[in-house]
CSV table of C-alpha atoms in Angstrom, one decimal:
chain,number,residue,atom,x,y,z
A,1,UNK,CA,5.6,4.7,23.4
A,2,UNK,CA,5.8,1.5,21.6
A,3,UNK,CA,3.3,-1.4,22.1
A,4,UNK,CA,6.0,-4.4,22.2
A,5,UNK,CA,9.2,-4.8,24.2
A,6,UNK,CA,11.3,-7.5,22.8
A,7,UNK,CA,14.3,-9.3,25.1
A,8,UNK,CA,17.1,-9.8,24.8
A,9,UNK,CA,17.8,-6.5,22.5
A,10,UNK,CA,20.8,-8.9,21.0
A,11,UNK,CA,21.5,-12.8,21.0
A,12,UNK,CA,24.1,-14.7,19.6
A,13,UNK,CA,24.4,-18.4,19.1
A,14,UNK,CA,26.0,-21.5,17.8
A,15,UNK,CA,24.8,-23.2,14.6
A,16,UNK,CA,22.5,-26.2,15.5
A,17,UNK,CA,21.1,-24.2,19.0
A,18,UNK,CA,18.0,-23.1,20.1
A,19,UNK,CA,16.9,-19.5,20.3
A,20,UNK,CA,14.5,-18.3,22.3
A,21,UNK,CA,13.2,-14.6,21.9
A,22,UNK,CA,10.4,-12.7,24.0
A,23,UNK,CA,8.0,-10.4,23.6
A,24,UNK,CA,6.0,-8.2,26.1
A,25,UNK,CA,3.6,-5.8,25.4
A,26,UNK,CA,0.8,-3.4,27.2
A,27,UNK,CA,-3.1,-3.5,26.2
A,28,UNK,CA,-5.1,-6.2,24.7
A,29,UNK,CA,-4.5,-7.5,21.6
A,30,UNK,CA,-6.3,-9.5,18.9
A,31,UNK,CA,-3.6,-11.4,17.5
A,32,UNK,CA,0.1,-11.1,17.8
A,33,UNK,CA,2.4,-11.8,14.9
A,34,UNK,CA,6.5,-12.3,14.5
A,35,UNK,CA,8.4,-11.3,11.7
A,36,UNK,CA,11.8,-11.4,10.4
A,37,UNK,CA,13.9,-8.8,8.9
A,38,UNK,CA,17.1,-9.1,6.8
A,39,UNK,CA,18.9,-7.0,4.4
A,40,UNK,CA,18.4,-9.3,1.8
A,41,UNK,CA,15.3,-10.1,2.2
A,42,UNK,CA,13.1,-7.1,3.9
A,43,UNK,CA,10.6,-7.4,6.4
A,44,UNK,CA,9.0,-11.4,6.5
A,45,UNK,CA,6.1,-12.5,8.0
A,46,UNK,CA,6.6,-15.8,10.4
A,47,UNK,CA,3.9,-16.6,12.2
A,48,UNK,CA,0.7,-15.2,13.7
A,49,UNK,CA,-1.2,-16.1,16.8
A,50,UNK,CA,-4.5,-15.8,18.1
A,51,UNK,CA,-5.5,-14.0,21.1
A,52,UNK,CA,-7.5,-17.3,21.7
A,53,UNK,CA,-4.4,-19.4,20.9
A,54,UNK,CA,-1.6,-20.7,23.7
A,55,UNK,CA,1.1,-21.9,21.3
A,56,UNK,CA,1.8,-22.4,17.6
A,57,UNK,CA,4.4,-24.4,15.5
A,58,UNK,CA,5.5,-23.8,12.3
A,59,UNK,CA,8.8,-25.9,11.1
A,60,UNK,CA,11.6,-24.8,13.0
A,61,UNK,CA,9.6,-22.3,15.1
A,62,UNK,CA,7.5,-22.2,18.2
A,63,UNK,CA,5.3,-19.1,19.3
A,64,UNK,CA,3.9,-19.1,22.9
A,65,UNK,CA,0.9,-16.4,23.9
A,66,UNK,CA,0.3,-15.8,27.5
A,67,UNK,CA,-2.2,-13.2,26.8
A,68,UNK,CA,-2.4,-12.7,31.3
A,69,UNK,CA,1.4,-12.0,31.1
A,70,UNK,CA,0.7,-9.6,28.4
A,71,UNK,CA,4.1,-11.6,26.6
A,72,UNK,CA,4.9,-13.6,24.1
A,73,UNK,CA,7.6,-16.4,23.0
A,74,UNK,CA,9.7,-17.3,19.6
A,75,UNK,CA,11.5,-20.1,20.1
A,76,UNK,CA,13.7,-21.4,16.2
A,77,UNK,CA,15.0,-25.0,17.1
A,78,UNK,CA,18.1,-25.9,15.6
A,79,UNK,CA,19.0,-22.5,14.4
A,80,UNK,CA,21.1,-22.0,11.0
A,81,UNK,CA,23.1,-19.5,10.1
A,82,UNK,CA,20.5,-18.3,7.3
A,83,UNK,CA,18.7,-17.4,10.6
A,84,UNK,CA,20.7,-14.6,11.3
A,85,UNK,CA,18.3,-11.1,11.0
A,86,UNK,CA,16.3,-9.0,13.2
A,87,UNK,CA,12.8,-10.6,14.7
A,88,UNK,CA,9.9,-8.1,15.4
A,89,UNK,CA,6.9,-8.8,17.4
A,90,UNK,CA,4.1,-7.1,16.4
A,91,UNK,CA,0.3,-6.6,18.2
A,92,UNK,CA,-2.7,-5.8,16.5
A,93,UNK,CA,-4.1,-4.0,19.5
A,94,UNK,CA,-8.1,-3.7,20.3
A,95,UNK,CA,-9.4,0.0,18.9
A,96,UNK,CA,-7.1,-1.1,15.6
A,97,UNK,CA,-3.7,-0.1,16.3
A,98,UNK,CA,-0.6,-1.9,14.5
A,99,UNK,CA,2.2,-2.0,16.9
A,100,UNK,CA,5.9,-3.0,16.4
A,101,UNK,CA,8.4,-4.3,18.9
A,102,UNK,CA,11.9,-3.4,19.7
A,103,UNK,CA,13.1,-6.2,17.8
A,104,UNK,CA,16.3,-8.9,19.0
A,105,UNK,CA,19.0,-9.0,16.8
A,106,UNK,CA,20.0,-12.7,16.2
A,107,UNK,CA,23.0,-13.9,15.3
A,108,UNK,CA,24.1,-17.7,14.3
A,109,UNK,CA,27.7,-18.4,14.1
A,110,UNK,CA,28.6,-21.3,12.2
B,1,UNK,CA,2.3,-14.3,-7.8
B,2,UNK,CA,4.4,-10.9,-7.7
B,3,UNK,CA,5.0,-9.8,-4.2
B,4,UNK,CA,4.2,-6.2,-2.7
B,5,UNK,CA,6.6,-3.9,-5.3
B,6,UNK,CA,7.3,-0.1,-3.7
B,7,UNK,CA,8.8,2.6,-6.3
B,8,UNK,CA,10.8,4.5,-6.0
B,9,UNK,CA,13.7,2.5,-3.7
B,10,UNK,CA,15.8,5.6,-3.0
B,11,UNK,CA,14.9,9.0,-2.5
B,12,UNK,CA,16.6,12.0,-1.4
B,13,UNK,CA,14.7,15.2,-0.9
B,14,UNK,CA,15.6,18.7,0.9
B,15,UNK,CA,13.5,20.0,3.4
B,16,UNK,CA,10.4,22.0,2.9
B,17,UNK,CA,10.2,19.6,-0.1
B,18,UNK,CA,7.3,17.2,-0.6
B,19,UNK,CA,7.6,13.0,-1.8
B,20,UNK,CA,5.2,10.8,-2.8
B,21,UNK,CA,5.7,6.8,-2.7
B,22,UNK,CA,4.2,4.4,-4.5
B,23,UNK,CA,3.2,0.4,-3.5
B,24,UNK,CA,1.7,-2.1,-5.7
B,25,UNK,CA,0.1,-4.7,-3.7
B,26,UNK,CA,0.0,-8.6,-4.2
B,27,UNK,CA,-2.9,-9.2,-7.0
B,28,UNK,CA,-5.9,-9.9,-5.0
B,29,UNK,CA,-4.9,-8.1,-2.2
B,30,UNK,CA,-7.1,-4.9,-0.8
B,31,UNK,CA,-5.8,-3.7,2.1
B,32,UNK,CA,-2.5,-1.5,2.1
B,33,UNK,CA,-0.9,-0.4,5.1
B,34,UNK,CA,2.1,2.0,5.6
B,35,UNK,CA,5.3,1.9,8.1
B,36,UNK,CA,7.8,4.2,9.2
B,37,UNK,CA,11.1,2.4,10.4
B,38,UNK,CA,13.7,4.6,11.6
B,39,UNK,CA,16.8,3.1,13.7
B,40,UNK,CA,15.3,5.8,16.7
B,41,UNK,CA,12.0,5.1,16.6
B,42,UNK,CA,11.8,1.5,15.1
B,43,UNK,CA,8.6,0.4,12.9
B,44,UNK,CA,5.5,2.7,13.5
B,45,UNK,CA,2.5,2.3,12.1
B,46,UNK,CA,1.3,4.9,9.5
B,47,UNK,CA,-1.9,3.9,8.4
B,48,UNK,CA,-4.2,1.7,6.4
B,49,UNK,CA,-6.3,1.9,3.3
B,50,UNK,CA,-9.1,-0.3,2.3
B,51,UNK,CA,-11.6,-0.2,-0.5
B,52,UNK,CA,-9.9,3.3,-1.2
B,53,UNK,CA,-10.5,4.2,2.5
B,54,UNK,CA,-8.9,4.9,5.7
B,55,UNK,CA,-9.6,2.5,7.7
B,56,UNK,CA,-6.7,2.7,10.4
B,57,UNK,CA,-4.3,5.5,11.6
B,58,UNK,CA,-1.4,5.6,13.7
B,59,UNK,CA,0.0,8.7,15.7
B,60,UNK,CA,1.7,10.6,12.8
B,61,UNK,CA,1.1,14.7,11.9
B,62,UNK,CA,-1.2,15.8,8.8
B,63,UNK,CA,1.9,16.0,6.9
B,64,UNK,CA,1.6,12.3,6.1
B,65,UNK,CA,-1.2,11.4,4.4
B,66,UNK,CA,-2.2,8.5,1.6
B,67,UNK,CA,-4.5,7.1,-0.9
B,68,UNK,CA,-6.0,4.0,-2.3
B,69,UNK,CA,-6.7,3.6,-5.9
B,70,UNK,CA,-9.8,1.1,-7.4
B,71,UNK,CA,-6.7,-1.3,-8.8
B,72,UNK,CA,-5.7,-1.3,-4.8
B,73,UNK,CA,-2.4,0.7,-5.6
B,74,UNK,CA,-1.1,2.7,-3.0
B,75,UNK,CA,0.6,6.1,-2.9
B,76,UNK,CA,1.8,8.0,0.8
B,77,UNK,CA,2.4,11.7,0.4
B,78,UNK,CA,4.7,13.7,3.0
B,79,UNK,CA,4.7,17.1,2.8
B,80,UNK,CA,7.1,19.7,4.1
B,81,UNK,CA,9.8,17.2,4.4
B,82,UNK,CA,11.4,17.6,7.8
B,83,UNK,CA,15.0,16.2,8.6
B,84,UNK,CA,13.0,14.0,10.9
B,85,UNK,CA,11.1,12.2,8.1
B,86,UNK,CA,14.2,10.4,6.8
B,87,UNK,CA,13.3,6.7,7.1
B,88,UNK,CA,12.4,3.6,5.3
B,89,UNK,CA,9.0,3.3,4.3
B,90,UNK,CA,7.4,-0.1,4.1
B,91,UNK,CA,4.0,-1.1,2.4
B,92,UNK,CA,2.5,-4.0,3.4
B,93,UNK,CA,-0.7,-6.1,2.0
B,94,UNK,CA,-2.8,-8.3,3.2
B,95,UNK,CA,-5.9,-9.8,1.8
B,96,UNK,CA,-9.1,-8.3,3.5
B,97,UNK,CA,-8.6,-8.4,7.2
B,98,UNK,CA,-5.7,-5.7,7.1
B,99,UNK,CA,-4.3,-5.1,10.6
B,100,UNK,CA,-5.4,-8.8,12.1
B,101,UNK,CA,-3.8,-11.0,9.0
B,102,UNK,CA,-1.2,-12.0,7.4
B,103,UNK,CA,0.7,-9.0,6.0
B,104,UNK,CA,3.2,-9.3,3.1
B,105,UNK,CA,5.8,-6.3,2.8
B,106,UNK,CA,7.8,-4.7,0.2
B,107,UNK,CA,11.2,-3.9,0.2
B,108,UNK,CA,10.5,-0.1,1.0
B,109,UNK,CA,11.4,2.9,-0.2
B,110,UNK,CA,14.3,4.7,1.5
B,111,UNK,CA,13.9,8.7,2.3
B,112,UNK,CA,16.6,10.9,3.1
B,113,UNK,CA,16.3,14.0,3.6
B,114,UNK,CA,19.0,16.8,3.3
């Protein structure tokens, strides 16, 4: 079975709102990372977090880690209609497994 | 810098058949890994080559195997293509750290199987 679970499965949105993905998952992890996937563009790395690490920015996006909870946050202020794609967790799991998530399907409606 | 390149994009194969996919990683870059992304299954992890070695392995049969070359190039072999195998298949680079950094992906290679 997979490592993450991502919720919701499928989000949609104004232009200018905030989006707020999550991301659960089952052992113990080493980092946890978010990606983005589009047609146009394939598979894009985000962010990553630390096991170590509570909360990360970068630009328009906030990751949470609550590494007790097992889960994980994605939060993309202000969201634009380029945001529009797929977003994947994924856990680099102690004993060096690479696990995906579910994945939400965003969309941003201008 | 040129990002991760995969050849060939497209593939279609019959069963019993065997494929092998190739990944050029970013220049500098020695750590390959390989995913399996099927709309059933989602992204699974393959495996992941260092230094010309395995390093990492996910759940997948013998059929699916792979290689690192002294340039860092990449190739994935499946054999006796099953309907099953149709996927995408994405490489992905990182610098050293493989599995715990920053990966970079290509725009995979897309397997069907007839």
């Amino acid at each position: 079975s997979q490592q993450g679970e991502e919720d919701p499965q499928a989000l949609s949105i104004q232009e200018g709102e905030n989006a707020t993905m999550n991301c659960s998952y089952k052992t113990s992890i080493n980092n946890l990372q978010w990606y983005r996937q589009n047609s146009g563009r394939g598979l894009v790395h985000l962010i990553l977090i630390r096991s170590n690490e509570r909360e990360k920015h970068s630009g328009r996006l906030r990751v949470t880690l609550d590494t007790s909870k097992k889960s994980s946050s994605l939060l993309i202020t202000a969201s634009r209609a380029a945001d529009t794609a797929s977003y994947f967790c994924a856990t680099d799991a102690i004993g060096n497994q690479f696990y995906f998530g579910t994945g939400t399907s965003l969309t941003v409606i201008p | 810098k040129a990002g991760v390149t995969q050849t060939p994009r497209y593939l279609i194969k019959t069963r019993g058949q065997q494929v092998t996919l190739s990944c050029s990683p970013i220049s500098g870059h020695r750590s390959v890994s390989w995913y399996q992304q099927t709309p059933g299954q989602g992204l699974q992890f393959l495996f992941e080559y260092f230094s010309e070695t395995q390093r990492n392995k996910g759940n997948f049969p013998g059929r699916f195997s792979g290689r690192q070359f002294s340039n860092s190039r990449s190739e994935m072999n499946v054999s006796t293509l099953e309907l099953g195998d149709s996927a995408l298949y994405l490489c992905a680079s990182s610098l050293d750290q493989g599995l715990t950094d920053t990966q970079y992906f290509g725009p995979g290679t897309r397997l069907t199987v007839l």
